[in-house]
Amino acid sequence: MTGTRPARRGRPRGTSTRELELIALRLFTEQGFHETTIEQIAAAAGVSTRTFFRYFDAKSSVLWQTFDTEVEAIRTALTQAPDDLPVMDAVRHAVLAANHYRAADVPELRMRMTLVGTVPEIAASATVRYDAWERAISEFVGRRVGQPADSLLPHVVGRATLATCRAAYERWAVRADADLAVYLDAALRALADGFREPLAEPGSEPA
């Protein structure tokens, strides 16, 4: 029609990495990871593929934006931790400050876990992210004790903390009865205490 403005192309107002992440998660779940193209994700978000690649370097990377932000938040919190705060207290505070998942987020996170467990490309990208998360802890411990991050003690603390948090996350995803921070707090306190006391299930009634 004469006088009608042509539709604007490119990134519409309101498009964000989070929006692309959610769209990709939905498409991967509905039609499969390999069957979903970057062009489809971009089209569903109303952006060009060029815009997509401004945010992400690969299709599998789109699911890790929140996790990458969490790693950076942990790094920042540990950098700012007071020198007189015990190492494991500092680690626990940093991890809790970086995690804001609620019970209502569990359905979305279960979809992510399914994709990580069934798609090799996503599993490979998960390994890289877990390594970065662990490294954030081990580097902090190394600074505190004056050792390289890959020496025994920092490496052990980083690996043990990651394993503890993953176990708390998996149990939380099964129960979906509280915020993730409740599970992380309980698990990390038990780790710092050397598991000297039985670890009560968050939300369970005391015996």
Coordinates of C-alpha atoms in Angstrom, one line a residue:
M1 CA 0.0 0.0 0.0
T2 CA 1.4 3.4 -1.0
G3 CA 2.8 5.3 1.9
T4 CA 3.3 2.3 4.1
R5 CA 6.7 2.2 5.8
P6 CA 8.8 -0.9 5.1
A7 CA 9.3 -3.2 8.0
R8 CA 12.4 -2.7 10.0
R9 CA 14.9 -5.5 9.8
G10 CA 17.6 -6.6 12.3
R11 CA 17.4 -6.6 16.1
P12 CA 14.0 -5.5 17.4
R13 CA 13.7 -3.6 20.7
G14 CA 13.7 -6.0 23.6
T15 CA 15.7 -8.8 22.0
S16 CA 18.3 -10.1 24.5
T17 CA 20.6 -13.0 25.0
R18 CA 18.1 -14.4 27.5
E19 CA 15.4 -14.3 24.9
L20 CA 17.6 -16.1 22.4
E21 CA 18.4 -18.6 25.1
L22 CA 14.8 -19.4 25.9
I23 CA 13.8 -19.6 22.2
A24 CA 16.7 -22.0 21.5
L25 CA 15.8 -24.2 24.5
R26 CA 12.2 -24.4 23.3
L27 CA 13.1 -25.3 19.8
F28 CA 15.8 -27.8 20.9
T29 CA 13.2 -29.5 23.1
E30 CA 10.4 -29.5 20.5
Q31 CA 12.2 -30.5 17.4
G32 CA 15.7 -31.7 18.5
F33 CA 19.1 -30.1 18.7
H34 CA 20.4 -31.2 15.4
E35 CA 17.1 -30.5 13.6
T36 CA 17.1 -26.9 14.9
T37 CA 19.2 -24.4 12.9
I38 CA 20.7 -21.1 13.9
E39 CA 18.5 -19.5 11.2
Q40 CA 15.4 -20.8 12.9
I41 CA 16.5 -19.5 16.3
A42 CA 17.2 -16.1 14.9
A43 CA 14.0 -16.0 12.9
A44 CA 11.9 -16.9 16.0
A45 CA 13.6 -14.0 17.9
G46 CA 13.2 -11.6 15.0
V47 CA 16.9 -11.1 14.5
S48 CA 19.4 -11.9 11.7
T49 CA 21.9 -14.7 12.0
R50 CA 24.6 -12.0 12.0
T51 CA 23.1 -10.7 15.2
F52 CA 23.0 -14.2 16.7
F53 CA 26.7 -14.5 16.2
R54 CA 27.3 -11.2 17.9
Y55 CA 26.1 -13.0 21.1
F56 CA 27.2 -16.6 20.6
D57 CA 29.9 -18.4 18.7
A58 CA 28.0 -21.7 18.2
K59 CA 24.6 -23.2 18.5
S60 CA 25.4 -25.1 21.6
S61 CA 26.7 -21.9 23.3
V62 CA 23.3 -20.3 23.4
L63 CA 22.2 -22.4 26.4
W64 CA 25.1 -21.3 28.6
Q65 CA 24.6 -17.5 28.9
T66 CA 23.3 -17.7 32.4
F67 CA 25.9 -20.2 33.5
D68 CA 28.7 -18.0 32.1
T69 CA 27.3 -15.0 34.0
E70 CA 27.3 -17.1 37.1
V71 CA 31.0 -18.0 36.7
E72 CA 31.9 -14.3 36.4
A73 CA 29.7 -13.4 39.4
I74 CA 31.6 -16.0 41.5
R75 CA 34.9 -14.7 40.3
T76 CA 34.0 -11.1 41.2
A77 CA 32.6 -12.1 44.6
L78 CA 35.8 -14.1 45.5
T79 CA 38.0 -11.2 44.4
Q80 CA 36.1 -9.0 46.9
A81 CA 36.0 -11.5 49.7
P82 CA 37.7 -10.1 52.9
D83 CA 41.1 -11.5 53.6
D84 CA 40.0 -12.7 57.1
L85 CA 37.0 -14.6 55.8
P86 CA 37.8 -18.4 55.9
V87 CA 38.3 -19.9 52.5
M88 CA 35.2 -22.2 52.4
D89 CA 33.0 -19.4 53.9
A90 CA 34.1 -17.1 51.1
V91 CA 33.4 -19.8 48.5
R92 CA 30.0 -20.6 49.9
H93 CA 29.0 -16.9 50.0
A94 CA 30.2 -16.4 46.4
V95 CA 28.3 -19.4 45.1
L96 CA 25.1 -18.4 46.9
A97 CA 25.3 -14.8 45.7
A98 CA 25.6 -16.0 42.1
N99 CA 22.6 -18.4 42.2
H100 CA 19.1 -17.1 42.0
Y101 CA 17.1 -20.1 40.9
R102 CA 13.7 -20.7 42.4
A103 CA 11.6 -23.8 42.6
A104 CA 9.5 -22.4 39.7
D105 CA 12.6 -22.5 37.5
V106 CA 13.0 -26.3 37.8
P107 CA 11.0 -27.3 34.6
E108 CA 13.3 -25.1 32.5
L109 CA 16.4 -26.5 34.1
R110 CA 15.2 -30.1 33.7
M111 CA 14.9 -29.5 30.0
R112 CA 18.5 -28.2 30.0
M113 CA 19.7 -31.3 32.0
T114 CA 18.0 -33.6 29.4
L115 CA 19.8 -31.9 26.5
V116 CA 23.1 -32.0 28.3
G117 CA 22.7 -35.7 29.0
T118 CA 21.6 -36.6 25.4
V119 CA 23.4 -34.3 23.0
P120 CA 27.1 -34.8 22.7
E121 CA 27.8 -31.2 21.5
I122 CA 26.0 -29.7 24.5
A123 CA 27.7 -32.2 26.8
A124 CA 31.1 -31.1 25.4
S125 CA 30.2 -27.4 25.9
A126 CA 29.1 -28.2 29.5
T127 CA 32.5 -29.7 30.2
V128 CA 34.2 -26.5 29.2
R129 CA 31.8 -24.5 31.4
Y130 CA 32.3 -26.8 34.4
D131 CA 36.1 -26.4 34.0
A132 CA 35.7 -22.6 34.1
W133 CA 33.5 -22.8 37.2
E134 CA 36.0 -25.0 39.0
R135 CA 38.9 -22.8 37.9
A136 CA 37.3 -19.8 39.5
I137 CA 37.4 -21.6 42.8
S138 CA 40.8 -23.1 42.5
E139 CA 42.4 -19.7 41.5
F140 CA 40.9 -18.1 44.5
V141 CA 42.2 -20.8 46.8
G142 CA 45.6 -20.6 45.1
R143 CA 45.8 -16.9 45.8
R144 CA 44.9 -17.4 49.5
V145 CA 47.5 -20.1 50.1
G146 CA 50.2 -18.7 47.8
Q147 CA 50.2 -21.7 45.4
P148 CA 49.4 -22.1 41.7
A149 CA 45.8 -22.8 40.9
D150 CA 46.6 -26.3 39.5
S151 CA 48.6 -27.4 42.6
L152 CA 47.1 -30.0 44.8
L153 CA 45.2 -28.1 47.4
P154 CA 43.5 -25.5 45.2
H155 CA 42.7 -28.2 42.6
V156 CA 41.2 -30.4 45.3
V157 CA 39.0 -27.6 46.7
G158 CA 37.9 -26.6 43.3
R159 CA 37.0 -30.1 42.2
A160 CA 35.3 -30.9 45.5
T161 CA 33.3 -27.7 45.5
L162 CA 32.1 -28.3 41.9
A163 CA 31.1 -31.9 42.7
T164 CA 29.2 -30.8 45.9
C165 CA 27.3 -28.1 44.0
R166 CA 26.4 -30.4 41.2
A167 CA 25.1 -32.9 43.6
A168 CA 23.0 -30.2 45.4
Y169 CA 21.7 -29.0 42.0
E170 CA 20.7 -32.5 40.9
R171 CA 18.9 -33.2 44.2
W172 CA 17.1 -29.8 44.1
A173 CA 16.0 -30.5 40.5
V174 CA 14.4 -33.7 41.7
R175 CA 12.6 -32.3 44.7
A176 CA 11.8 -28.7 43.4
D177 CA 10.6 -27.7 46.9
A178 CA 12.8 -24.7 47.7
D179 CA 15.2 -22.2 46.2
L180 CA 18.5 -23.8 44.9
A181 CA 20.4 -21.7 47.4
V182 CA 18.9 -23.7 50.3
Y183 CA 20.5 -26.9 48.8
L184 CA 23.7 -25.3 48.0
D185 CA 24.1 -23.7 51.4
A186 CA 23.4 -27.0 53.2
A187 CA 25.8 -29.0 50.9
L188 CA 28.6 -26.4 51.1
R189 CA 28.4 -26.1 54.9
A190 CA 28.7 -29.9 55.1
L191 CA 31.7 -29.9 52.8
A192 CA 33.4 -27.2 54.9
D193 CA 32.7 -29.2 58.0
G194 CA 34.2 -32.4 56.6
F195 CA 30.8 -34.1 56.7
R196 CA 31.2 -34.7 60.5
E197 CA 27.4 -34.5 60.9
P198 CA 24.7 -36.2 58.9
L199 CA 23.5 -33.9 56.1
A200 CA 19.8 -33.4 56.5
E201 CA 17.6 -33.2 53.4
P202 CA 16.5 -29.5 53.0
G203 CA 12.9 -29.2 53.8
S204 CA 12.7 -32.6 55.6
E205 CA 11.5 -32.9 59.1
P206 CA 14.1 -33.6 61.8
A207 CA 14.2 -37.1 63.1

